[in-house]
Amino acid sequence: MKIHSGIKAHQCIECGKKFTLPSKLQKHMKIHSGINPYECVECGKKFTRSSNLQTHMSIHSGIKPYECDNKFTHSSTLQAHMRIHTGIKPYECVECGKRFTQSVSLQSHMRIHSGVKPYECVDCGKRFTHSSNLQRHMRSHSGIKPYECVECGKRFTQSVSLQSHMMIHSGVKLYECVDCGKKFTHSRNLQRHMKTHSGVKPHVCIVCEKTFTHSGDLERHMRIHSGIKPYECVECGRKFTHSHSLQAHMRIHRGIKPYECVECGKKFTQSGTLLTHMRIHNGIKPHE
């Protein structure tokens, strides 16, 4: 309130300058005392205030902080901002040693170690350490997908998902199976693949007792017993148990015939139809 009232009760006995707060007067008095406790490690020049030293350090770093377009209301905010340019990170995490430019960044980081997640999704109750993570999560409920692939037009909720997707188009496969040499775009796909070498099939169908390596395979298999066909053709309304069956069916409507007979050049929509056709050339008559 002293700021608004304009009252400056604390006066310098040396020059008569007045201050609102005693701490401001104490800082000012260093000018008259000649005490310069902040020393530059590069050239030895000393300064009355730490903020002046930080500004001075930009000379040695080659950074020109005043070319920055940001403007600030208070000098303290400017001083905190200047650390970005000088590279000074005075706030250190006692748990992992990571350093930060501002104290608020350290406080936010400490939630990782404490496990505190103050930001909760009102739709599903999932909690997050940082507000930015909650904001990204909320896109999954809103349906907003701001990140679009320039190659195929597929859209994503988060930029990291788009970056991961782009590896498909680049053809880069960094993750290689040590057993068979097969390569994968993502680590999760390699982990999934490795289960096939282990021979372990922990997922068992309760109807026919068929076993599966992955839970997703069991879920798809269960549609056979339940009769559920979630994939519907938009052209004719026919429904299918699996997505790949719908994809194969859609070739009929689009006239796509990717399977070609090497003997006569005739093309077919599905591989099974091609195999049946090949019996003609092989002389096989399965129905005799």
CSV table of C-alpha atoms in Angstrom, one decimal:
chain,number,residue,atom,x,y,z
A,1,MET,CA,0.0,0.0,0.0
A,2,LYS,CA,3.0,2.3,0.5
A,3,ILE,CA,3.5,2.2,-3.3
A,4,HIS,CA,0.0,3.5,-3.9
A,5,SER,CA,0.2,6.1,-1.1
A,6,GLY,CA,3.5,7.5,-2.4
A,7,ILE,CA,4.9,7.6,1.2
A,8,LYS,CA,8.7,7.2,1.3
A,9,ALA,CA,9.6,7.2,4.9
A,10,HIS,CA,13.1,5.9,4.6
A,11,GLN,CA,15.7,8.6,3.6
A,12,CYS,CA,19.4,8.3,2.8
A,13,ILE,CA,21.4,10.4,5.2
A,14,GLU,CA,24.1,10.8,2.5
A,15,CYS,CA,22.2,12.2,-0.4
A,16,GLY,CA,18.7,12.6,0.9
A,17,LYS,CA,17.1,10.2,-1.6
A,18,LYS,CA,13.9,8.6,-0.2
A,19,PHE,CA,12.6,5.0,-0.4
A,20,THR,CA,9.4,3.2,0.3
A,21,LEU,CA,11.0,0.2,1.9
A,22,PRO,CA,14.0,-0.2,4.2
A,23,SER,CA,15.4,-3.0,2.0
A,24,LYS,CA,15.6,-0.5,-0.9
A,25,LEU,CA,17.4,2.0,1.3
A,26,GLN,CA,19.9,-0.8,2.4
A,27,LYS,CA,20.7,-1.6,-1.2
A,28,HIS,CA,21.1,2.1,-2.0
A,29,MET,CA,23.5,2.6,0.9
A,30,LYS,CA,26.0,0.2,-0.7
A,31,ILE,CA,26.7,3.0,-3.3
A,32,HIS,CA,27.9,5.3,-0.6
A,33,SER,CA,29.8,2.7,1.4
A,34,GLY,CA,31.8,1.7,-1.6
A,35,ILE,CA,31.2,-2.0,-0.9
A,36,ASN,CA,31.1,-4.1,-4.1
A,37,PRO,CA,30.5,-7.7,-3.0
A,38,TYR,CA,29.7,-9.0,-6.5
A,39,GLU,CA,32.8,-9.8,-8.6
A,40,CYS,CA,33.1,-10.8,-12.2
A,41,VAL,CA,35.0,-14.1,-12.5
A,42,GLU,CA,36.2,-13.1,-16.0
A,43,CYS,CA,37.7,-9.6,-15.5
A,44,GLY,CA,37.6,-9.0,-11.8
A,45,LYS,CA,35.3,-6.0,-12.0
A,46,LYS,CA,33.1,-5.5,-8.9
A,47,PHE,CA,29.5,-4.5,-8.6
A,48,THR,CA,27.2,-3.2,-5.8
A,49,ARG,CA,24.3,-5.4,-6.9
A,50,SER,CA,24.0,-8.9,-8.3
A,51,SER,CA,21.7,-7.7,-11.1
A,52,ASN,CA,24.4,-5.4,-12.3
A,53,LEU,CA,26.9,-8.2,-12.4
A,54,GLN,CA,24.5,-10.4,-14.4
A,55,THR,CA,24.0,-7.6,-16.9
A,56,HIS,CA,27.8,-7.1,-17.1
A,57,MET,CA,28.4,-10.9,-17.8
A,58,SER,CA,26.6,-10.5,-21.1
A,59,ILE,CA,29.6,-8.6,-22.4
A,60,HIS,CA,31.8,-11.7,-21.9
A,61,SER,CA,29.2,-14.1,-23.3
A,62,GLY,CA,28.7,-12.0,-26.4
A,63,ILE,CA,25.0,-11.8,-25.8
A,64,LYS,CA,23.2,-8.5,-26.3
A,65,PRO,CA,20.3,-8.8,-23.9
A,66,TYR,CA,18.8,-5.4,-24.8
A,67,GLU,CA,18.0,-6.6,-28.3
A,68,CYS,CA,15.3,-8.8,-26.7
A,69,ASP,CA,11.8,-7.5,-27.5
A,70,ASN,CA,10.4,-8.4,-24.1
A,71,LYS,CA,9.4,-5.5,-21.8
A,72,PHE,CA,8.8,-5.7,-18.1
A,73,THR,CA,6.9,-3.6,-15.5
A,74,HIS,CA,9.3,-4.3,-12.6
A,75,SER,CA,13.0,-4.4,-12.4
A,76,SER,CA,12.9,-7.7,-10.5
A,77,THR,CA,11.1,-9.3,-13.3
A,78,LEU,CA,13.7,-8.0,-15.8
A,79,GLN,CA,16.5,-9.3,-13.6
A,80,ALA,CA,14.9,-12.8,-13.5
A,81,HIS,CA,14.4,-12.6,-17.3
A,82,MET,CA,18.1,-11.6,-17.8
A,83,ARG,CA,19.2,-15.0,-16.5
A,84,ILE,CA,17.9,-16.5,-19.7
A,85,HIS,CA,20.4,-14.4,-21.7
A,86,THR,CA,23.3,-14.8,-19.3
A,87,GLY,CA,22.8,-18.5,-18.7
A,88,ILE,CA,22.9,-18.2,-14.9
A,89,LYS,CA,20.8,-20.8,-13.1
A,90,PRO,CA,21.0,-20.1,-9.3
A,91,TYR,CA,18.2,-22.5,-8.3
A,92,GLU,CA,19.3,-26.1,-7.9
A,93,CYS,CA,17.2,-29.2,-7.2
A,94,VAL,CA,18.5,-31.0,-4.1
A,95,GLU,CA,17.2,-34.3,-5.4
A,96,CYS,CA,18.8,-34.6,-8.9
A,97,GLY,CA,21.0,-31.5,-9.2
A,98,LYS,CA,19.1,-30.0,-12.1
A,99,ARG,CA,19.4,-26.2,-12.2
A,100,PHE,CA,16.9,-23.5,-13.1
A,101,THR,CA,16.8,-19.9,-14.0
A,102,GLN,CA,13.8,-19.0,-11.8
A,103,SER,CA,12.6,-20.2,-8.4
A,104,VAL,CA,9.1,-20.9,-9.8
A,105,SER,CA,10.6,-23.3,-12.3
A,106,LEU,CA,12.4,-25.2,-9.5
A,107,GLN,CA,9.1,-25.4,-7.5
A,108,SER,CA,7.3,-26.8,-10.5
A,109,HIS,CA,10.1,-29.3,-11.0
A,110,MET,CA,10.0,-30.5,-7.4
A,111,ARG,CA,6.6,-31.9,-8.0
A,112,ILE,CA,8.2,-34.7,-10.0
A,113,HIS,CA,10.1,-35.9,-7.0
A,114,SER,CA,7.3,-35.3,-4.5
A,115,GLY,CA,4.6,-37.0,-6.6
A,116,VAL,CA,2.2,-34.1,-6.1
A,117,LYS,CA,-0.2,-33.7,-9.0
A,118,PRO,CA,-2.4,-30.7,-8.3
A,119,TYR,CA,-4.0,-30.4,-11.8
A,120,GLU,CA,-7.0,-32.7,-12.3
A,121,CYS,CA,-9.0,-33.4,-15.4
A,122,VAL,CA,-12.7,-32.7,-14.8
A,123,ASP,CA,-13.8,-35.2,-17.4
A,124,CYS,CA,-11.9,-38.3,-16.4
A,125,GLY,CA,-10.2,-37.5,-13.1
A,126,LYS,CA,-6.6,-38.1,-14.3
A,127,ARG,CA,-4.1,-35.9,-12.5
A,128,PHE,CA,-1.0,-34.1,-13.7
A,129,THR,CA,2.1,-32.5,-12.3
A,130,HIS,CA,2.0,-29.4,-14.5
A,131,SER,CA,-0.9,-27.3,-15.9
A,132,SER,CA,0.6,-27.6,-19.4
A,133,ASN,CA,0.3,-31.4,-19.3
A,134,LEU,CA,-3.4,-31.0,-18.3
A,135,GLN,CA,-4.0,-28.6,-21.2
A,136,ARG,CA,-2.5,-31.1,-23.7
A,137,HIS,CA,-4.5,-33.9,-22.1
A,138,MET,CA,-7.8,-31.9,-22.4
A,139,ARG,CA,-7.4,-32.0,-26.2
A,140,SER,CA,-8.2,-35.7,-26.1
A,141,HIS,CA,-11.6,-34.9,-24.7
A,142,SER,CA,-12.3,-31.9,-26.9
A,143,GLY,CA,-11.3,-33.7,-30.1
A,144,ILE,CA,-8.9,-30.9,-31.1
A,145,LYS,CA,-5.9,-32.1,-33.1
A,146,PRO,CA,-3.8,-29.1,-34.0
A,147,TYR,CA,-0.8,-31.0,-35.3
A,148,GLU,CA,-1.2,-32.3,-38.9
A,149,CYS,CA,1.1,-34.6,-40.9
A,150,VAL,CA,2.1,-32.9,-44.2
A,151,GLU,CA,2.6,-36.3,-45.8
A,152,CYS,CA,-0.8,-38.0,-45.2
A,153,GLY,CA,-2.9,-35.4,-43.4
A,154,LYS,CA,-3.4,-37.4,-40.3
A,155,ARG,CA,-3.9,-35.1,-37.2
A,156,PHE,CA,-2.6,-35.5,-33.7
A,157,THR,CA,-3.4,-34.0,-30.2
A,158,GLN,CA,0.3,-33.5,-29.3
A,159,SER,CA,3.4,-32.5,-31.2
A,160,VAL,CA,5.4,-35.4,-29.8
A,161,SER,CA,2.8,-37.8,-31.4
A,162,LEU,CA,3.3,-36.1,-34.7
A,163,GLN,CA,7.1,-36.4,-34.5
A,164,SER,CA,6.7,-40.1,-33.7
A,165,HIS,CA,4.4,-40.6,-36.6
A,166,MET,CA,6.7,-38.8,-39.1
A,167,MET,CA,9.2,-41.7,-38.6
A,168,ILE,CA,6.8,-43.9,-40.6
A,169,HIS,CA,7.2,-41.6,-43.6
A,170,SER,CA,10.9,-41.2,-43.2
A,171,GLY,CA,11.5,-44.9,-43.3
A,172,VAL,CA,13.9,-44.7,-40.4
A,173,LYS,CA,13.9,-47.8,-38.2
A,174,LEU,CA,16.2,-47.4,-35.3
A,175,TYR,CA,15.1,-50.3,-33.2
A,176,GLU,CA,16.5,-53.7,-34.3
A,177,CYS,CA,15.6,-57.2,-33.0
A,178,VAL,CA,18.8,-59.0,-31.8
A,179,ASP,CA,17.3,-62.4,-32.6
A,180,CYS,CA,16.1,-62.0,-36.2
A,181,GLY,CA,17.4,-58.6,-37.3
A,182,LYS,CA,13.9,-57.2,-38.0
A,183,LYS,CA,13.8,-53.4,-37.5
A,184,PHE,CA,11.1,-51.2,-36.1
A,185,THR,CA,10.2,-47.5,-36.2
A,186,HIS,CA,9.2,-47.3,-32.5
A,187,SER,CA,10.7,-49.0,-29.4
A,188,ARG,CA,7.2,-50.2,-28.3
A,189,ASN,CA,6.8,-52.2,-31.5
A,190,LEU,CA,10.2,-53.9,-30.9
A,191,GLN,CA,9.1,-54.8,-27.3
A,192,ARG,CA,5.9,-56.2,-28.7
A,193,HIS,CA,7.8,-58.2,-31.3
A,194,MET,CA,10.3,-59.7,-28.8
A,195,LYS,CA,7.4,-61.6,-27.2
A,196,THR,CA,7.1,-63.7,-30.3
A,197,HIS,CA,10.6,-65.0,-29.7
A,198,SER,CA,10.0,-65.9,-26.1
A,199,GLY,CA,7.2,-68.2,-27.1
A,200,VAL,CA,5.1,-67.1,-24.1
A,201,LYS,CA,1.4,-66.7,-24.8
A,202,PRO,CA,-0.2,-65.7,-21.5
A,203,HIS,CA,-3.5,-64.6,-23.0
A,204,VAL,CA,-6.0,-67.5,-23.2
A,205,CYS,CA,-9.4,-67.5,-24.9
A,206,ILE,CA,-12.0,-68.7,-22.3
A,207,VAL,CA,-14.2,-70.1,-25.1
A,208,CYS,CA,-11.8,-72.2,-27.2
A,209,GLU,CA,-8.6,-72.0,-25.1
A,210,LYS,CA,-6.5,-70.6,-28.0
A,211,THR,CA,-3.5,-68.7,-26.6
A,212,PHE,CA,-2.1,-65.3,-27.8
A,213,THR,CA,1.1,-63.4,-27.2
A,214,HIS,CA,-0.6,-60.0,-26.9
A,215,SER,CA,-3.8,-58.9,-25.2
A,216,GLY,CA,-4.9,-57.0,-28.3
A,217,ASP,CA,-4.8,-60.2,-30.4
A,218,LEU,CA,-7.0,-61.9,-27.8
A,219,GLU,CA,-9.5,-59.0,-27.9
A,220,ARG,CA,-9.7,-59.2,-31.7
A,221,HIS,CA,-10.1,-63.0,-31.5
A,222,MET,CA,-13.0,-62.7,-29.0
A,223,ARG,CA,-15.1,-60.9,-31.7
A,224,ILE,CA,-15.3,-64.2,-33.5
A,225,HIS,CA,-17.2,-65.7,-30.5
A,226,SER,CA,-19.2,-62.7,-29.6
A,227,GLY,CA,-20.3,-61.9,-33.2
A,228,ILE,CA,-19.4,-58.2,-32.8
A,229,LYS,CA,-18.4,-56.6,-36.1
A,230,PRO,CA,-17.4,-53.0,-35.4
A,231,TYR,CA,-16.0,-52.2,-38.8
A,232,GLU,CA,-18.7,-51.1,-41.3
A,233,CYS,CA,-18.4,-50.4,-45.0
A,234,VAL,CA,-19.7,-46.9,-45.8
A,235,GLU,CA,-20.5,-47.9,-49.4
A,236,CYS,CA,-22.7,-51.0,-48.8
A,237,GLY,CA,-23.1,-51.3,-45.1
A,238,ARG,CA,-21.4,-54.7,-44.8
A,239,LYS,CA,-19.8,-55.2,-41.4
A,240,PHE,CA,-16.5,-56.9,-40.5
A,241,THR,CA,-14.9,-58.3,-37.4
A,242,HIS,CA,-11.4,-56.9,-38.2
A,243,SER,CA,-10.2,-53.6,-39.7
A,244,HIS,CA,-8.0,-55.4,-42.2
A,245,SER,CA,-11.0,-57.3,-43.5
A,246,LEU,CA,-12.8,-54.0,-44.1
A,247,GLN,CA,-9.7,-52.6,-45.9
A,248,ALA,CA,-9.6,-55.7,-48.2
A,249,HIS,CA,-13.3,-55.3,-48.9
A,250,MET,CA,-13.0,-51.6,-49.8
A,251,ARG,CA,-10.8,-52.6,-52.7
A,252,ILE,CA,-13.9,-54.0,-54.4
A,253,HIS,CA,-15.6,-50.6,-54.4
A,254,ARG,CA,-12.5,-48.7,-55.4
A,255,GLY,CA,-11.5,-51.1,-58.1
A,256,ILE,CA,-8.1,-51.7,-56.6
A,257,LYS,CA,-6.5,-55.0,-57.6
A,258,PRO,CA,-3.0,-55.2,-56.1
A,259,TYR,CA,-2.5,-59.0,-56.6
A,260,GLU,CA,-1.3,-60.0,-60.1
A,261,CYS,CA,-0.9,-63.4,-61.5
A,262,VAL,CA,2.7,-63.9,-62.8
A,263,GLU,CA,1.5,-66.4,-65.4
A,264,CYS,CA,-1.2,-64.5,-67.3
A,265,GLY,CA,-1.2,-61.0,-65.7
A,266,LYS,CA,-4.7,-61.2,-64.4
A,267,LYS,CA,-5.2,-59.0,-61.3
A,268,PHE,CA,-7.3,-59.6,-58.2
A,269,THR,CA,-8.6,-57.7,-55.2
A,270,GLN,CA,-7.6,-60.2,-52.6
A,271,SER,CA,-4.6,-62.5,-52.1
A,272,GLY,CA,-6.9,-65.5,-51.4
A,273,THR,CA,-8.6,-65.0,-54.8
A,274,LEU,CA,-5.2,-65.0,-56.5
A,275,LEU,CA,-4.2,-68.3,-54.8
A,276,THR,CA,-7.4,-69.9,-56.0
A,277,HIS,CA,-6.7,-68.7,-59.5
A,278,MET,CA,-3.1,-70.0,-59.5
A,279,ARG,CA,-4.5,-73.6,-59.3
A,280,ILE,CA,-5.6,-73.2,-62.9
A,281,HIS,CA,-2.0,-72.8,-64.0
A,282,ASN,CA,-0.8,-75.5,-61.6
A,283,GLY,CA,-3.3,-78.0,-62.9
A,284,ILE,CA,-4.8,-78.4,-59.4
A,285,LYS,CA,-8.6,-79.2,-59.3
A,286,PRO,CA,-9.5,-79.1,-55.6
A,287,HIS,CA,-13.2,-79.9,-56.1
A,288,GLU,CA,-12.7,-83.2,-58.0
